[in-house]
Amino acid sequence: MSPVLVGVLGCLLLLLLLFWGMPIAFVMMLVGFLGISYLSSIETALPMLADNLYGGVAHYPYTIIPLFVLMGTFATSAGITTELYNTFEKWLRRLPGGLGIATISACAGFAAVSGSSVAAAAAMGQVALPQMRRFGYDPKLATGVVAAGGTLSFLIPPSLGFVIFGMLTEQSIGKLLIAGVVPGFVLSLSYAMIVYIRVKLNPKLAPIVPGKVPLKEKFLALKGIWETLLVFLIVMGGIYGGFINPTEAGAVGAFCLFVIVLLKGRLTKKAMIDGLFDTIRISCMVIFLVAGANMFSYFLALSTIPSKVSLWIAGLGVSKYLVLTIILAIYLVLGAFLDAVSMMVLTLPVVFPIILSLNFDPVWFGVIAVLMMEAGLITPPVGLNVYTLAGIARDVPMGEIFKGTLPFLFAIFITVLAITLLPDLATYLPKMMVR
Amino acid sequence: MNKVKSIIRLLNYYTCMVGMLFLLPLMLLTTSDVLMRALFGKPIPGTFELSEYILSVSILLGAAYTQQLRGHVGVDFVLKRLGFKTQALSEAITGILCMIITGLLSWQGLLRALEESTVSDMLRIPQAPFRFLVFVAGMGLFLEFLLQVIESISRLLGGNK
C-alpha cells in the first residue's frame, strides 16, 4: 500500500472510531500508533507512545494551560462576573436590550481574565439570566445572549483557543494572544449591535428596565471593574511589552486573582478544591488531546498527505480565498458536532500546511480559526455553551436556546469577513510587539 | 466487584489529588521567579525545569481521574441515538480499544523510565521518576477503561437501564 492510501485509511478509521464515541485523544494515539507501526516500524512506534506523552506533559510552554485555567477559577471565586455585570447594568440598562448589552460587556470583561468559555457562560448564566428574565426579556434572547457572550472567552486573551492553536502550529503564543485583542473587541461590539438592532426592531423582546440610575451611582459602580482592568493590564501589558512570556503572564495573572480572592475573603475550601480539580481536568483533557494530535500528525507526515494536499491545492490555480471559504465551511460543519479544542487538534495537521502554502499570515489565520471554533460552541446539535446554559435555564428548551444564538453566529461571520478584508485588525498589534 | 471498583476509583481520585497539590506551587514558583528577576535581577535558578517537572506530575497523576469524570472528550451524539444494547456494545468495544492503547502506553512508560538516566540541566534532578509517572497514568487509565468495559458488558448482558 502506498503511504497516501495508508494515510487515507487511517483518517477513515479515525472518523469511524471518533463517531463511535471513543475519546478523541485516545483515537488519535491509537490510529497514529498503528499508522506509524505500518509506515515505519513497531519498534519506532512503541517507545514513541510514551516519549510523545512525556514530551507533552513535561514541556515548559504547556504550563500556561493550567495557569490560564486557574485564572478563570480564581476570577469566578472572586465574584468578578457579578461585579462586572452590576457595573455595566447601571450604565447600559436604559438602552434597548440594555441588560443584554450589559451581559455581553460583562462577558467580554470576564473573558479578559479567564480563558474558559464554558465557565463564562455558566457564571454569567447564574448572574445575568435571572435579571433579564425578571424584567421580561424574551427567553430566546436572554439565553442566546449569555451562550454567545460566553464564547468571547475563547477569543479575548487570555484565551485557551490561541494557546492550543500556538501549541499545534508552533506559532508564538504571545503574538496570537495579542492578535485576539482587537477582534475580541470587534466581536463584542457586533454582539451588542445585534441585541440593539433586534430590540429596536421588536421592542417586545426586551422591555426597557424602569428606573434611572443617578450619575453618582454610575460612577461609584465603576469600582467593579478595577480588578479586571488591573489583571488584564498586567497580563497583556506584560506580554505586549515583552516583560514576561505568556506562561509567566498566566502565573502572575493567576497569582493576582488569588490575592484578590484572599483579600475579599471569598476563598472557601470547597471552592478551592473544586476549582483545582476543574483545572486538572481541563488541563489533562487539553494536553492529552495535543499529545494524541502530535502522534497522529507524525503519522500523517509519514503518509505525506499534508504536503500532497497542499501541493494539489496550490496547483489548482483557484483563488486562495475560495480555498479559505471551503475551509471555513468545513469548520462550520465540524463545529456542529465537535467541541472547539477537538476540532482544532483534528483539523490543523492538514489545514495549517495548506494555509502556509497559500501564503496566509499564520497569526491572522489563528484568529480566523479561533473565531470559527467559537461558532462551534453555539451551533446545533452539539454546542457546549448551549448545553451549559440549558443546565441553568431549565425552563427554556435547548432548541429555543440554539435559536436564540443564531443571530450571534451571524456576528461571528461578519467579524471573520471584517478580519479577512482588513487583516490589520488582527495583525497590527502583534507586529508592534517588543518581542 | 463493587469493592474493587470503589478501590480503583478512590485510588485514582487520591492520585489526582496529589497532582492537584502541585498547581499552586507552580503558580507561586513562576510568579516568584518573575518578581525576583524584576526586583533584584536574580531569577530563581531552575524555574524552567522545575515547572516542567511539576506539570508532568499534575497532568500524569490527574489523567485517570479525568477519565473517571469522562473528562477526556469524545463525540457522543451518534452513540446517544443508538439503541440501548448497541450503545452498551459500542462502549465495550471502544473501551477495549482504549485499554489496548493505554496498556501499551503504560508498558512503554515503564520501559522508558527504567532506561532513563538523564538529569535536568541546572538542578541535576533525575528525569526517571517523572517518566515513571507515564506508567502510573497509563495504568490508571487502563483500569478506568477496564471498569467502563465491565459496566458496559454487564449492562449488555443484564439489560438493566
Tab-separated table of C-alpha atoms in Angstrom, chain B:
chain	number	residue	atom	x	y	z
B	1	MET	CA	-16.776	-6.450	42.145
B	2	ASN	CA	-18.219	-3.273	43.631
B	3	LYS	CA	-15.432	-3.219	46.199
B	4	VAL	CA	-12.722	-3.491	43.515
B	5	LYS	CA	-14.468	-0.736	41.584
B	6	SER	CA	-14.558	1.542	44.628
B	7	ILE	CA	-10.885	0.874	45.368
B	8	ILE	CA	-9.814	1.716	41.794
B	9	ARG	CA	-11.960	4.852	41.742
B	10	LEU	CA	-10.692	6.037	45.124
B	11	LEU	CA	-7.107	5.297	44.139
B	12	ASN	CA	-7.424	7.415	41.008
B	13	TYR	CA	-9.170	10.162	42.974
B	14	TYR	CA	-6.384	10.403	45.561
B	15	THR	CA	-3.700	10.158	42.875
B	16	CYS	CA	-5.296	13.144	41.163
B	17	MET	CA	-5.453	14.970	44.470
B	18	VAL	CA	-1.673	14.591	44.849
B	19	GLY	CA	-1.221	16.045	41.355
B	20	MET	CA	-3.613	18.845	42.200
B	21	LEU	CA	-1.499	19.911	45.189
B	22	PHE	CA	1.304	20.919	42.816
B	23	LEU	CA	-0.753	23.522	40.941
B	24	LEU	CA	-0.396	26.322	43.481
B	25	PRO	CA	3.377	25.771	43.873
B	26	LEU	CA	3.628	26.008	40.061
B	27	MET	CA	1.884	29.382	40.150
B	28	LEU	CA	3.931	30.614	43.117
B	29	LEU	CA	7.248	29.435	41.676
B	30	THR	CA	6.757	31.188	38.332
B	31	THR	CA	5.451	34.370	39.978
B	32	SER	CA	8.373	34.437	42.428
B	33	ASP	CA	10.772	33.951	39.530
B	34	VAL	CA	9.256	36.930	37.681
B	35	LEU	CA	9.351	39.094	40.829
B	36	MET	CA	12.938	38.125	41.688
B	37	ARG	CA	14.009	38.935	38.145
B	38	ALA	CA	12.133	42.241	38.036
B	39	LEU	CA	13.073	43.476	41.522
B	40	PHE	CA	16.565	42.086	42.105
B	41	GLY	CA	17.683	40.990	38.656
B	42	LYS	CA	18.110	37.451	40.001
B	43	PRO	CA	15.719	34.814	38.672
B	44	ILE	CA	15.213	31.620	40.673
B	45	PRO	CA	17.624	29.038	39.260
B	46	GLY	CA	15.955	26.024	37.646
B	47	THR	CA	12.447	27.519	37.445
B	48	PHE	CA	12.136	26.323	33.892
B	49	GLU	CA	12.925	22.677	34.608
B	50	LEU	CA	11.046	22.619	37.929
B	51	SER	CA	7.942	23.920	36.130
B	52	GLU	CA	8.242	21.140	33.568
B	53	TYR	CA	8.527	18.504	36.279
B	54	ILE	CA	5.603	19.961	38.228
B	55	LEU	CA	3.437	19.989	35.106
B	56	SER	CA	4.291	16.350	34.405
B	57	VAL	CA	3.300	15.369	37.975
B	58	SER	CA	-0.007	17.267	37.861
B	59	ILE	CA	-1.101	16.053	34.448
B	60	LEU	CA	0.049	12.452	34.657
B	61	LEU	CA	-1.429	11.957	38.119
B	62	GLY	CA	-4.688	13.601	37.062
B	63	ALA	CA	-5.203	11.724	33.801
B	64	ALA	CA	-7.067	8.705	35.196
B	65	TYR	CA	-9.416	10.714	37.415
B	66	THR	CA	-10.175	12.929	34.414
B	67	GLN	CA	-11.386	9.817	32.611
B	68	GLN	CA	-13.398	8.819	35.684
B	69	LEU	CA	-15.279	12.104	35.199
B	70	ARG	CA	-15.470	11.362	31.448
B	71	GLY	CA	-13.274	14.441	31.016
B	72	HIS	CA	-11.386	13.064	28.000
B	73	VAL	CA	-13.869	14.324	25.444
B	74	GLY	CA	-15.476	12.227	22.743
B	75	VAL	CA	-18.273	12.598	20.210
B	76	ASP	CA	-21.360	11.033	21.736
B	77	PHE	CA	-24.232	12.343	19.661
B	78	VAL	CA	-24.255	9.278	17.358
B	79	LEU	CA	-23.966	6.923	20.328
B	80	LYS	CA	-26.917	8.594	22.063
B	81	ARG	CA	-29.120	7.863	19.065
B	82	LEU	CA	-28.356	4.144	19.122
B	83	GLY	CA	-30.455	1.523	20.900
B	84	PHE	CA	-29.642	0.613	24.480
B	85	LYS	CA	-27.875	-2.663	23.654
B	86	THR	CA	-25.961	-1.255	20.679
B	87	GLN	CA	-24.846	1.606	22.881
B	88	ALA	CA	-23.511	-0.760	25.540
B	89	LEU	CA	-21.774	-2.897	22.902
B	90	SER	CA	-20.174	0.169	21.293
B	91	GLU	CA	-18.932	1.402	24.654
B	92	ALA	CA	-17.469	-2.011	25.416
B	93	ILE	CA	-15.598	-2.131	22.077
B	94	THR	CA	-14.229	1.412	22.252
B	95	GLY	CA	-13.344	0.768	25.904
B	96	ILE	CA	-11.296	-2.296	24.889
B	97	LEU	CA	-9.501	-0.235	22.213
B	98	CYS	CA	-8.718	2.393	24.860
B	99	MET	CA	-7.429	-0.355	27.174
B	100	ILE	CA	-5.095	-1.555	24.422
B	101	ILE	CA	-3.594	1.874	23.765
B	102	THR	CA	-3.307	2.844	27.447
B	103	GLY	CA	-1.893	-0.599	28.274
B	104	LEU	CA	0.809	-0.125	25.627
B	105	LEU	CA	1.412	3.395	26.917
B	106	SER	CA	1.842	2.128	30.452
B	107	TRP	CA	4.202	-0.689	29.423
B	108	GLN	CA	6.336	1.621	27.331
B	109	GLY	CA	6.285	4.253	30.072
B	110	LEU	CA	7.791	1.734	32.467
B	111	LEU	CA	10.460	0.593	29.986
B	112	ARG	CA	11.465	4.156	29.132
B	113	ALA	CA	11.620	5.094	32.839
B	114	LEU	CA	13.925	2.146	33.573
B	115	GLU	CA	16.216	3.127	30.679
B	116	GLU	CA	16.250	6.831	31.539
B	117	SER	CA	19.409	8.271	33.073
B	118	THR	CA	19.096	11.924	32.022
B	119	VAL	CA	19.264	14.655	34.670
B	120	SER	CA	17.976	18.222	34.336
B	121	ASP	CA	20.433	20.849	33.074
B	122	MET	CA	20.664	23.148	36.068
B	123	LEU	CA	19.472	21.376	39.210
B	124	ARG	CA	20.622	17.903	38.098
B	125	ILE	CA	17.275	16.325	39.028
B	126	PRO	CA	16.916	12.821	37.520
B	127	GLN	CA	14.183	12.510	34.922
B	128	ALA	CA	13.442	8.825	35.564
B	129	PRO	CA	10.929	9.236	38.448
B	130	PHE	CA	8.875	11.657	36.362
B	131	ARG	CA	8.997	9.364	33.356
B	132	PHE	CA	7.776	6.593	35.662
B	133	LEU	CA	4.567	8.623	36.077
B	134	VAL	CA	3.727	7.836	32.428
B	135	PHE	CA	3.414	4.242	33.625
B	136	VAL	CA	1.219	5.363	36.545
B	137	ALA	CA	-1.008	7.447	34.232
B	138	GLY	CA	-1.281	4.641	31.678
B	139	MET	CA	-2.132	2.090	34.381
B	140	GLY	CA	-4.739	4.342	35.992
B	141	LEU	CA	-6.348	4.977	32.618
B	142	PHE	CA	-6.227	1.259	31.777
B	143	LEU	CA	-8.098	0.443	34.988
B	144	GLU	CA	-10.696	3.172	34.376
B	145	PHE	CA	-11.376	1.815	30.888
B	146	LEU	CA	-11.484	-1.730	32.296
B	147	LEU	CA	-14.254	-0.624	34.659
B	148	GLN	CA	-16.061	1.016	31.739
B	149	VAL	CA	-15.860	-2.204	29.713
B	150	ILE	CA	-17.104	-4.343	32.631
B	151	GLU	CA	-20.013	-1.948	33.229
B	152	SER	CA	-20.924	-1.949	29.532
B	153	ILE	CA	-20.810	-5.738	29.311
B	154	SER	CA	-22.903	-6.172	32.439
B	155	ARG	CA	-25.447	-3.695	31.005
B	156	LEU	CA	-25.415	-5.649	27.751
B	157	LEU	CA	-25.967	-8.989	29.488
B	158	GLY	CA	-28.216	-7.834	32.281
B	159	GLY	CA	-30.312	-5.469	30.205
B	160	ASN	CA	-30.904	-3.101	33.149
B	161	LYS	CA	-31.081	0.540	32.056
